[in-house]
Amino acid sequence: MSKAKAPVQKNEMVDVVFEDLTHEGAAVAKIDGYALFVPKGLPGERAKVKVVKVNKGYGFGRLIEITESSEHRATPPCPIFEQCGGCQLQHLDYEGQLKQKRKQVSNVLERIGKLEDVTVHETLGMSDPWRYRNKAQVPVAEREGGLVAGFYQERSHRIIDMESCLIQQEENDQVVQTVKAIANRYHIRAYDEQKHRGTLRHVVTRYGHKTGELMVVLVTKGKELPNKKNVINDIRQALPNVKSIVQNVNNKRTNVIFGEETTVLWGEEYIYDYIGEIKFAISARSFYQVNPEQTKVLYDKALEYAKLTGKETVIDAYCGIGTISLFLAQRARHVYGVEIVPEAIADAKRNAKLNHIENADFAVGEAEKVMPWWYSQGIRPDVIVVDPPRKGCDEALLETIIKMKPERVVYVSCNPATLARDLKVLEEGGYKTKEVQPVDMFPHTTHVENVAVLELRN
Ligand code: SAH
């Protein structure tokens, strides 16, 4: 069939069977080879669909009626699932989500990585996959009745009020509700992005899962915060676990949440949390994994794959605030961490001190430049761990790994497609991918994290 002409027309009703799920969570049906993407459908289901958009090679449909339901279909427990867009998979039961994520990873490894005989384990999921996030960043808006705080309606700038988010730890919900009430009490105006005026832009909350400590960040348009003293007192009164109240000023017309200026209004600059035995100081803007329970699972797996005995030199590239580095340092001779954000490296050094870890060094810079320099200085790691952002590793970095010839490479990835691409390069450079472990860090969303381990071929 020619791809030029679509076999369906806009507004046509069609009966389809869904075969697959995309990485964005839409179901895929094929009509004479033509792909129709339908949000909220599930593989194996039969449904009536209304065609809403027809492109050359593919189209979009709206689910009208499910005529044969999947055994994995679930009733989304969240009342705002349809409008919010923060979660994409609540209509798929948790077992189905874990299976789907594993399948996605192994397909991508085959298709992009040309890796056919790699063991991809069952996704490691949570025993209770709700209320897991330790950080909320909630936009604020003005309505007739006062301030509302919630979420952007899917594909829009309209903020919808929210009382509770089922993937947030309850404490974060409580902070948002409390700050909303206090801001209303003192007539603090919400920021209006169209007119670029008003005061409160976002409420950001961070919660130490192990310590119970709370941080409240008020992101405001200017430095001024009306009734500051009362606001602080009322927050402290209502939330006894608050250890830090911080103001961040963002005067730009932007949808980036934070501005450059952060001041402590009350309490500490940091709250603390633990992953395993390691204590971390977390400031308003520190990068810190949002699912603490699964982070432990992920790092334990990375540590297991590194097979450390205490004698090894290890490099942790893209190390952030040193989370993985410090985990590894407990079992290695020496760890070198490298990261591009200077504040993150300052945090990494502070965290090393906090835990009396002396066998870790941290460098600020692009990993693809610092690693060749380390190589020129004679550093020969036994194990290299990488944990890059979604775009994956830089070519130059992969080449340096191949030159450094570590026994083992542990690749932590938040994007299966770039993982597959990079594994292929390492395979061509003399490595063998041994196994891949998907870990579910973000239940009910389409994201999946992976740890892969490669060994040098003899
Ligand atoms: N391993 C850390 C952070 C991983 S996130 C953890 O688990 O907490 C990826 C990190 O890579 C981010 O901190 C980002 O700032 C950093 N980064 C992005 N590009 C980089 C580059 N070219 N060189 C070094 N670090 C980089």
Short mmCIF file of C-alpha atoms and ligand atoms in Angstrom, two decimals:
data_model
loop_
_atom_site.label_atom_id
_atom_site.label_comp_id
_atom_site.label_asym_id
_atom_site.label_seq_id
_atom_site.Cartn_x
_atom_site.Cartn_y
_atom_site.Cartn_z
CA MET A 1 0.00 0.00 0.00
CA SER A 2 1.27 3.47 -0.80
CA LYS A 3 1.92 5.58 2.28
CA ALA A 4 0.77 8.69 0.48
CA LYS A 5 -2.92 8.11 0.83
CA ALA A 6 -4.46 7.45 4.23
CA PRO A 7 -7.13 4.72 4.32
CA VAL A 8 -9.22 6.77 6.76
CA GLN A 9 -10.72 10.24 6.75
CA LYS A 10 -11.13 12.84 9.45
CA ASN A 11 -14.23 12.30 11.61
CA GLU A 12 -14.68 8.76 10.31
CA MET A 13 -15.63 6.11 12.89
CA VAL A 14 -13.54 2.96 12.69
CA ASP A 15 -13.38 -0.36 14.54
CA VAL A 16 -9.82 -1.18 15.49
CA VAL A 17 -7.67 -3.58 17.50
CA PHE A 18 -4.76 -2.04 19.40
CA GLU A 19 -1.45 -3.78 18.89
CA ASP A 20 1.01 -1.75 20.85
CA LEU A 21 1.68 1.23 23.09
CA THR A 22 3.99 4.12 22.14
CA HIS A 23 6.63 5.60 24.43
CA GLU A 24 4.18 8.42 25.11
CA GLY A 25 1.53 5.96 26.23
CA ALA A 26 -0.85 6.09 23.24
CA ALA A 27 -2.26 2.85 21.83
CA VAL A 28 -1.41 1.98 18.22
CA ALA A 29 -3.83 0.42 15.75
CA LYS A 30 -2.92 -0.46 12.17
CA ILE A 31 -5.41 0.07 9.35
CA ASP A 32 -4.01 -1.49 6.16
CA GLY A 33 -0.56 -0.71 7.54
CA TYR A 34 -1.51 2.88 8.41
CA ALA A 35 -0.81 3.71 12.07
CA LEU A 36 -3.51 5.35 14.15
CA PHE A 37 -2.47 6.62 17.58
CA VAL A 38 -5.19 6.61 20.22
CA PRO A 39 -4.63 7.92 23.75
CA LYS A 40 -5.98 5.74 26.60
CA GLY A 41 -6.32 2.57 24.54
CA LEU A 42 -4.46 -0.60 25.53
CA PRO A 43 -2.80 -3.39 23.54
CA GLY A 44 -5.16 -6.27 22.86
CA GLU A 45 -8.26 -4.11 23.12
CA ARG A 46 -10.91 -3.80 20.43
CA ALA A 47 -12.52 -0.36 20.21
CA LYS A 48 -14.58 2.15 18.28
CA VAL A 49 -12.44 5.12 17.46
CA LYS A 50 -13.15 8.49 15.87
CA VAL A 51 -10.41 9.69 13.55
CA VAL A 52 -9.47 13.22 14.62
CA LYS A 53 -6.33 13.95 12.60
CA VAL A 54 -4.98 12.47 9.38
CA ASN A 55 -1.32 12.94 8.47
CA LYS A 56 0.58 11.36 5.61
CA GLY A 57 2.04 8.32 7.31
CA TYR A 58 -0.06 8.20 10.49
CA GLY A 59 -3.10 9.66 12.19
CA PHE A 60 -4.71 10.23 15.58
CA GLY A 61 -7.96 8.94 16.96
CA ARG A 62 -10.18 9.44 19.98
CA LEU A 63 -11.38 6.49 21.97
CA ILE A 64 -15.20 6.34 21.74
CA GLU A 65 -16.01 2.91 23.10
CA ILE A 66 -14.02 -0.12 24.18
CA THR A 67 -15.78 -3.19 22.80
CA GLU A 68 -13.28 -5.73 24.16
CA SER A 69 -11.35 -4.67 27.22
CA SER A 70 -7.79 -5.68 28.20
CA GLU A 71 -7.36 -7.84 31.30
CA HIS A 72 -4.86 -5.20 32.38
CA ARG A 73 -7.29 -2.28 32.17
CA ALA A 74 -7.63 -0.45 35.48
CA THR A 75 -9.92 2.31 36.74
CA PRO A 76 -7.67 5.33 37.30
CA PRO A 77 -7.91 6.13 41.02
CA CYS A 78 -7.06 9.79 40.47
CA PRO A 79 -10.12 11.96 39.76
CA ILE A 80 -8.13 14.38 37.59
CA PHE A 81 -6.23 11.79 35.53
CA GLU A 82 -8.03 12.79 32.32
CA GLN A 83 -7.25 16.51 32.56
CA CYS A 84 -3.82 16.54 34.13
CA GLY A 85 -1.38 14.74 31.86
CA GLY A 86 1.18 14.26 34.64
CA CYS A 87 0.53 10.50 34.57
CA GLN A 88 -0.13 8.66 31.32
CA LEU A 89 -0.72 5.07 32.41
CA GLN A 90 -3.18 4.97 35.31
CA HIS A 91 -5.63 3.09 33.06
CA LEU A 92 -3.11 0.23 32.84
CA ASP A 93 -2.76 -1.92 35.97
CA TYR A 94 0.65 -1.89 37.65
CA GLU A 95 1.61 -5.39 36.52
CA GLY A 96 0.77 -4.33 32.96
CA GLN A 97 2.87 -1.17 33.30
CA LEU A 98 5.93 -3.13 34.45
CA LYS A 99 5.55 -5.63 31.60
CA GLN A 100 5.07 -2.84 29.09
CA LYS A 101 8.20 -1.03 30.26
CA ARG A 102 10.33 -4.16 29.98
CA LYS A 103 8.98 -4.84 26.50
CA GLN A 104 9.69 -1.28 25.39
CA VAL A 105 13.29 -1.55 26.58
CA SER A 106 13.97 -4.87 24.92
CA ASN A 107 12.39 -3.71 21.63
CA VAL A 108 14.51 -0.58 21.55
CA LEU A 109 17.69 -2.52 22.34
CA GLU A 110 16.98 -4.80 19.39
CA ARG A 111 15.86 -2.10 16.97
CA ILE A 112 18.38 0.66 17.71
CA GLY A 113 21.17 -1.20 19.49
CA LYS A 114 21.05 -4.35 17.31
CA LEU A 115 21.50 -6.25 20.55
CA GLU A 116 19.70 -9.51 20.19
CA ASP A 117 20.97 -11.76 22.96
CA VAL A 118 20.96 -9.42 25.94
CA THR A 119 19.07 -10.45 29.05
CA VAL A 120 16.52 -7.77 29.94
CA HIS A 121 15.19 -8.57 33.38
CA GLU A 122 11.64 -8.04 34.61
CA THR A 123 11.12 -4.40 35.61
CA LEU A 124 11.75 -3.83 39.31
CA GLY A 125 8.60 -2.12 40.53
CA MET A 126 7.34 -0.73 43.84
CA SER A 127 5.29 -2.80 46.27
CA ASP A 128 3.08 0.27 46.72
CA PRO A 129 3.40 2.40 43.60
CA TRP A 130 1.64 5.53 44.93
CA ARG A 131 2.67 8.58 46.95
CA TYR A 132 6.31 8.22 45.96
CA ARG A 133 7.49 11.70 44.88
CA ASN A 134 9.55 13.71 47.37
CA LYS A 135 9.31 16.97 45.44
CA ALA A 136 6.33 19.00 44.17
CA GLN A 137 6.53 22.12 42.00
CA VAL A 138 3.09 23.59 41.80
CA PRO A 139 2.08 26.66 39.76
CA VAL A 140 -0.24 29.23 41.30
CA ALA A 141 -3.00 31.27 39.64
CA GLU A 142 -5.70 33.74 40.52
CA ARG A 143 -9.41 32.94 40.39
CA GLU A 144 -12.48 34.83 41.55
CA GLY A 145 -12.38 33.14 44.95
CA GLY A 146 -8.66 33.70 45.51
CA LEU A 147 -5.53 31.69 44.80
CA VAL A 148 -5.54 28.25 43.28
CA ALA A 149 -2.55 25.91 43.00
CA GLY A 150 -2.44 22.80 40.95
CA PHE A 151 -1.39 21.64 37.55
CA TYR A 152 -1.43 22.83 33.97
CA GLN A 153 -4.29 21.28 32.06
CA GLU A 154 -2.84 19.01 29.38
CA ARG A 155 -1.48 21.04 26.44
CA SER A 156 -2.58 24.38 27.91
CA HIS A 157 -1.55 27.21 30.21
CA ARG A 158 -4.66 26.97 32.32
CA ILE A 159 -3.95 26.07 35.94
CA ILE A 160 -6.45 23.76 37.57
CA ASP A 161 -6.77 23.67 41.34
CA MET A 162 -5.71 20.44 42.98
CA GLU A 163 -6.18 19.14 46.50
CA SER A 164 -4.19 16.01 46.22
CA CYS A 165 -1.80 14.30 43.82
CA LEU A 166 -1.68 10.53 44.24
CA ILE A 167 1.96 10.20 43.20
CA GLN A 168 3.11 12.85 45.69
CA GLN A 169 4.08 12.00 49.24
CA GLU A 170 1.19 13.23 51.42
CA GLU A 171 3.40 15.78 53.15
CA ASN A 172 3.86 17.64 49.85
CA ASP A 173 0.09 17.85 49.34
CA GLN A 174 -0.21 19.21 52.83
CA VAL A 175 2.41 21.90 52.22
CA VAL A 176 0.71 23.08 49.04
CA GLN A 177 -2.74 23.24 50.70
CA THR A 178 -1.28 25.07 53.68
CA VAL A 179 0.63 27.65 51.66
CA LYS A 180 -2.43 28.24 49.46
CA ALA A 181 -4.58 28.94 52.53
CA ILE A 182 -1.97 31.21 54.11
CA ALA A 183 -1.43 33.16 50.88
CA ASN A 184 -5.19 33.65 50.63
CA ARG A 185 -5.34 34.73 54.26
CA TYR A 186 -2.85 37.54 53.61
CA HIS A 187 -4.18 38.43 50.16
CA ILE A 188 -1.00 37.56 48.38
CA ARG A 189 -1.65 37.79 44.66
CA ALA A 190 -0.75 35.08 42.21
CA TYR A 191 1.61 35.84 39.37
CA ASP A 192 -0.20 36.51 36.11
CA GLU A 193 1.97 35.30 33.24
CA GLN A 194 0.11 37.31 30.61
CA LYS A 195 0.35 40.67 32.38
CA HIS A 196 3.67 39.74 34.03
CA ARG A 197 2.57 40.98 37.43
CA GLY A 198 1.50 39.66 40.83
CA THR A 199 3.63 37.90 43.42
CA LEU A 200 3.52 34.15 43.94
CA ARG A 201 4.51 32.00 40.93
CA HIS A 202 5.18 28.53 42.29
CA VAL A 203 5.14 26.63 45.55
CA VAL A 204 7.96 24.10 45.61
CA THR A 205 8.20 21.54 48.37
CA ARG A 206 10.85 18.98 49.19
CA TYR A 207 10.49 16.20 51.69
CA GLY A 208 13.17 14.04 53.30
CA HIS A 209 11.66 10.59 53.05
CA LYS A 210 13.84 9.13 55.85
CA THR A 211 14.19 12.22 58.05
CA GLY A 212 10.69 13.68 57.71
CA GLU A 213 12.20 17.14 57.15
CA LEU A 214 10.32 19.58 54.95
CA MET A 215 11.45 22.49 52.81
CA VAL A 216 9.04 25.11 51.50
CA VAL A 217 10.14 27.30 48.60
CA LEU A 218 8.07 30.31 47.58
CA VAL A 219 8.96 31.40 44.06
CA THR A 220 7.98 35.05 43.64
CA LYS A 221 8.15 37.54 40.82
CA GLY A 222 9.99 40.21 42.83
CA LYS A 223 11.83 40.41 46.12
CA GLU A 224 8.80 41.70 47.95
CA LEU A 225 6.61 39.27 49.85
CA PRO A 226 3.70 41.02 51.61
CA ASN A 227 3.16 40.06 55.24
CA LYS A 228 6.37 38.08 55.23
CA LYS A 229 6.56 37.65 59.03
CA ASN A 230 3.01 36.39 59.31
CA VAL A 231 3.42 34.07 56.37
CA ILE A 232 6.53 32.51 57.92
CA ASN A 233 4.93 32.17 61.35
CA ASP A 234 1.79 30.62 59.98
CA ILE A 235 3.74 28.12 57.88
CA ARG A 236 5.80 27.10 60.92
CA GLN A 237 2.71 26.75 63.04
CA ALA A 238 0.80 24.66 60.52
CA LEU A 239 3.75 22.47 59.50
CA PRO A 240 5.91 21.58 62.51
CA ASN A 241 8.29 19.47 60.37
CA VAL A 242 9.38 22.43 58.30
CA LYS A 243 13.13 22.91 58.65
CA SER A 244 13.61 25.42 55.85
CA ILE A 245 11.54 28.21 54.32
CA VAL A 246 13.12 29.74 51.26
CA GLN A 247 12.23 32.46 48.78
CA ASN A 248 13.40 32.32 45.19
CA VAL A 249 12.98 35.35 42.95
CA ASN A 250 12.16 34.81 39.30
CA ASN A 251 11.45 38.05 37.48
CA LYS A 252 11.61 36.62 33.95
CA ARG A 253 8.84 35.92 31.47
CA THR A 254 9.55 32.23 31.28
CA ASN A 255 8.13 28.86 32.20
CA VAL A 256 11.40 27.92 33.90
CA ILE A 257 10.43 27.67 37.55
CA PHE A 258 13.46 29.03 39.40
CA GLY A 259 15.21 32.37 39.12
CA GLU A 260 18.80 33.05 40.11
CA GLU A 261 18.27 34.56 43.55
CA THR A 262 17.53 32.36 46.56
CA THR A 263 17.30 33.58 50.17
CA VAL A 264 16.50 31.70 53.34
CA LEU A 265 13.46 33.27 55.02
CA TRP A 266 13.59 31.04 58.07
CA GLY A 267 15.55 27.99 59.25
CA GLU A 268 18.22 26.14 57.34
CA GLU A 269 19.46 26.37 53.80
CA TYR A 270 19.31 22.56 53.57
CA ILE A 271 17.15 19.67 54.54
CA TYR A 272 18.65 16.20 54.90
CA ASP A 273 17.76 12.79 53.60
CA TYR A 274 19.33 9.35 53.39
CA ILE A 275 19.69 6.85 50.59
CA GLY A 276 20.84 3.68 52.30
CA GLU A 277 23.51 4.74 54.82
CA ILE A 278 24.51 7.90 52.97
CA LYS A 279 23.23 11.27 54.15
CA PHE A 280 22.51 14.02 51.65
CA ALA A 281 22.06 17.76 52.10
CA ILE A 282 19.41 19.04 49.70
CA SER A 283 19.01 22.72 48.90
CA ALA A 284 16.14 24.39 47.02
CA ARG A 285 17.79 23.87 43.66
CA SER A 286 19.83 20.69 44.12
CA PHE A 287 19.16 17.87 41.74
CA TYR A 288 17.99 14.92 43.83
CA GLN A 289 16.18 11.83 42.58
CA VAL A 290 12.43 12.22 43.15
CA ASN A 291 11.61 8.63 44.08
CA PRO A 292 13.81 7.86 47.09
CA GLU A 293 12.63 4.27 47.55
CA GLN A 294 13.39 3.24 43.97
CA THR A 295 16.60 5.28 43.88
CA LYS A 296 17.95 2.89 46.49
CA VAL A 297 16.92 -0.05 44.29
CA LEU A 298 18.58 1.55 41.25
CA TYR A 299 21.85 2.38 43.03
CA ASP A 300 22.02 -1.03 44.72
CA LYS A 301 21.78 -2.55 41.25
CA ALA A 302 24.50 -0.24 39.90
CA LEU A 303 26.70 -1.20 42.86
CA GLU A 304 26.02 -4.91 42.33
CA TYR A 305 26.93 -4.62 38.64
CA ALA A 306 30.15 -2.74 39.50
CA LYS A 307 31.35 -5.84 41.46
CA LEU A 308 33.63 -3.79 43.69
CA THR A 309 36.04 -5.43 46.13
CA GLY A 310 37.61 -2.33 47.67
CA LYS A 311 40.65 -2.21 45.36
CA GLU A 312 39.13 -0.49 42.36
CA THR A 313 39.49 2.94 40.84
CA VAL A 314 36.09 4.11 39.63
CA ILE A 315 34.90 7.03 37.51
CA ASP A 316 31.33 8.29 37.94
CA ALA A 317 30.53 10.46 34.92
CA TYR A 318 27.52 12.83 35.06
CA CYS A 319 27.63 12.49 38.84
CA GLY A 320 25.21 15.28 39.89
CA ILE A 321 25.49 15.84 43.65
CA GLY A 322 27.58 12.69 43.95
CA THR A 323 24.81 10.30 44.86
CA ILE A 324 26.16 7.30 42.96
CA SER A 325 29.81 8.28 43.60
CA LEU A 326 29.35 8.21 47.36
CA PHE A 327 27.47 4.94 47.16
CA LEU A 328 30.40 3.45 45.19
CA ALA A 329 33.07 5.02 47.40
CA GLN A 330 32.00 2.80 50.30
CA ARG A 331 33.32 -0.21 48.36
CA ALA A 332 36.06 1.17 46.09
CA ARG A 333 39.65 2.35 46.56
CA HIS A 334 38.99 5.69 44.90
CA VAL A 335 36.13 7.37 43.03
CA TYR A 336 36.39 10.28 40.61
CA GLY A 337 33.13 12.13 39.89
CA VAL A 338 32.58 14.66 37.10
CA GLU A 339 29.60 16.91 36.50
CA ILE A 340 28.91 20.07 34.49
CA VAL A 341 26.94 22.09 37.09
CA PRO A 342 29.27 23.80 39.61
CA GLU A 343 26.63 23.97 42.38
CA ALA A 344 26.08 20.22 42.09
CA ILE A 345 29.80 19.59 42.56
CA ALA A 346 29.81 21.90 45.60
CA ASP A 347 26.96 19.74 46.98
CA ALA A 348 28.87 16.55 46.11
CA LYS A 349 31.91 17.74 48.08
CA ARG A 350 29.73 18.78 51.01
CA ASN A 351 27.99 15.41 50.97
CA ALA A 352 31.33 13.57 50.92
CA LYS A 353 32.40 15.51 54.06
CA LEU A 354 29.05 14.99 55.72
CA ASN A 355 29.59 11.23 55.40
CA HIS A 356 33.32 11.30 56.23
CA ILE A 357 34.09 9.88 52.82
CA GLU A 358 37.67 10.74 51.87
CA ASN A 359 38.25 8.58 48.84
CA ALA A 360 36.14 10.59 46.38
CA ASP A 361 37.27 13.53 44.24
CA PHE A 362 34.95 15.71 42.22
CA ALA A 363 35.61 17.83 39.15
CA VAL A 364 33.45 20.46 37.46
CA GLY A 365 33.34 20.24 33.67
CA GLU A 366 32.04 18.44 30.64
CA ALA A 367 32.60 14.75 31.19
CA GLU A 368 33.67 14.38 27.54
CA LYS A 369 36.53 16.85 28.16
CA VAL A 370 37.50 15.96 31.73
CA MET A 371 37.74 12.21 31.06
CA PRO A 372 40.34 12.57 28.25
CA TRP A 373 42.30 14.83 30.56
CA TRP A 374 42.19 12.22 33.32
CA TYR A 375 43.35 9.68 30.74
CA SER A 376 46.31 11.92 29.84
CA GLN A 377 47.13 12.09 33.55
CA GLY A 378 47.44 8.32 33.66
CA ILE A 379 44.16 7.55 35.41
CA ARG A 380 43.05 4.03 34.45
CA PRO A 381 39.72 3.13 36.07
CA ASP A 382 38.66 -0.47 36.65
CA VAL A 383 35.01 0.50 36.45
CA ILE A 384 33.27 3.45 34.79
CA VAL A 385 29.73 4.40 35.73
CA VAL A 386 27.80 6.80 33.52
CA ASP A 387 24.39 8.34 34.25
CA PRO A 388 23.82 10.85 31.44
CA PRO A 389 20.80 13.10 30.77
CA ARG A 390 18.18 12.00 28.21
CA LYS A 391 20.34 12.78 25.20
CA GLY A 392 22.81 10.11 26.29
CA CYS A 393 26.62 10.09 26.28
CA ASP A 394 28.77 12.31 24.13
CA GLU A 395 30.70 10.45 21.37
CA ALA A 396 34.02 11.72 22.74
CA LEU A 397 33.16 10.29 26.13
CA LEU A 398 32.37 6.87 24.68
CA GLU A 399 35.67 6.94 22.78
CA THR A 400 37.53 7.76 26.00
CA ILE A 401 35.85 4.84 27.77
CA ILE A 402 37.01 2.56 24.96
CA LYS A 403 40.56 3.91 25.31
CA MET A 404 40.59 3.63 29.10
CA LYS A 405 39.57 -0.05 28.83
CA PRO A 406 37.89 -0.51 32.22
CA GLU A 407 36.91 -4.12 33.03
CA ARG A 408 33.33 -3.06 33.48
CA VAL A 409 31.04 -0.23 32.41
CA VAL A 410 27.81 0.38 34.33
CA TYR A 411 25.37 2.51 32.35
CA VAL A 412 22.46 4.11 34.23
CA SER A 413 19.96 5.55 31.76
CA CYS A 414 16.68 7.45 31.79
CA ASN A 415 16.19 7.03 28.03
CA PRO A 416 16.16 3.56 26.45
CA ALA A 417 16.72 4.94 22.92
CA THR A 418 20.01 6.71 23.70
CA LEU A 419 21.04 3.79 25.93
CA ALA A 420 20.64 1.45 22.95
CA ARG A 421 22.55 3.79 20.64
CA ASP A 422 25.44 4.13 23.11
CA LEU A 423 25.60 0.41 23.91
CA LYS A 424 26.07 -0.23 20.21
CA VAL A 425 29.11 2.08 20.13
CA LEU A 426 30.60 0.40 23.19
CA GLU A 427 29.95 -3.06 21.68
CA GLU A 428 31.82 -1.99 18.56
CA GLY A 429 34.62 -0.75 20.82
CA GLY A 430 35.20 -4.14 22.43
CA TYR A 431 32.52 -4.43 25.11
CA LYS A 432 29.78 -6.99 25.63
CA THR A 433 26.46 -5.97 27.17
CA LYS A 434 25.78 -8.57 29.86
CA GLU A 435 22.39 -7.65 31.25
CA VAL A 436 19.94 -4.80 31.50
CA GLN A 437 17.73 -4.12 34.51
CA PRO A 438 14.73 -1.81 34.07
CA VAL A 439 13.73 -0.04 37.30
CA ASP A 440 10.41 1.73 37.67
CA MET A 441 11.28 5.11 39.15
CA PHE A 442 8.09 6.81 37.92
CA PRO A 443 5.02 4.56 38.30
CA HIS A 444 1.97 5.56 36.18
CA THR A 445 4.11 7.58 33.79
CA THR A 446 5.74 6.26 30.63
CA HIS A 447 9.29 6.81 31.93
CA VAL A 448 11.59 3.90 32.59
CA GLU A 449 15.08 3.92 34.07
CA ASN A 450 17.63 1.19 33.27
CA VAL A 451 20.95 -0.09 34.53
CA ALA A 452 23.10 -1.98 32.05
CA VAL A 453 26.42 -3.68 32.66
CA LEU A 454 29.07 -4.26 30.02
CA GLU A 455 32.30 -6.23 30.25
CA LEU A 456 35.46 -5.95 28.21
CA ARG A 457 35.77 -8.87 25.78
CA ASN A 458 39.04 -10.79 25.98
N1 SAH B 1 24.11 10.58 38.80
C1 SAH B 1 23.34 11.67 39.36
C2 SAH B 1 22.78 12.65 38.33
C3 SAH B 1 22.32 12.12 37.02
S1 SAH B 1 21.43 13.29 36.04
C4 SAH B 1 22.22 11.12 40.23
O1 SAH B 1 21.83 9.97 40.12
O2 SAH B 1 21.73 11.86 41.07
C5 SAH B 1 22.58 13.72 34.78
C6 SAH B 1 23.57 14.77 35.22
O3 SAH B 1 24.44 15.04 34.10
C7 SAH B 1 22.98 16.12 35.58
O4 SAH B 1 23.41 16.44 36.88
C8 SAH B 1 23.57 17.11 34.54
O5 SAH B 1 23.85 18.36 35.09
C9 SAH B 1 24.83 16.40 34.14
N2 SAH B 1 25.41 16.73 32.80
C10 SAH B 1 24.77 17.04 31.67
N3 SAH B 1 25.63 17.17 30.64
C11 SAH B 1 26.87 16.92 31.15
C12 SAH B 1 28.18 16.89 30.57
N4 SAH B 1 28.39 17.13 29.29
N5 SAH B 1 29.22 16.59 31.38
C13 SAH B 1 29.02 16.32 32.70
N6 SAH B 1 27.80 16.34 33.29
C14 SAH B 1 26.74 16.64 32.53
#
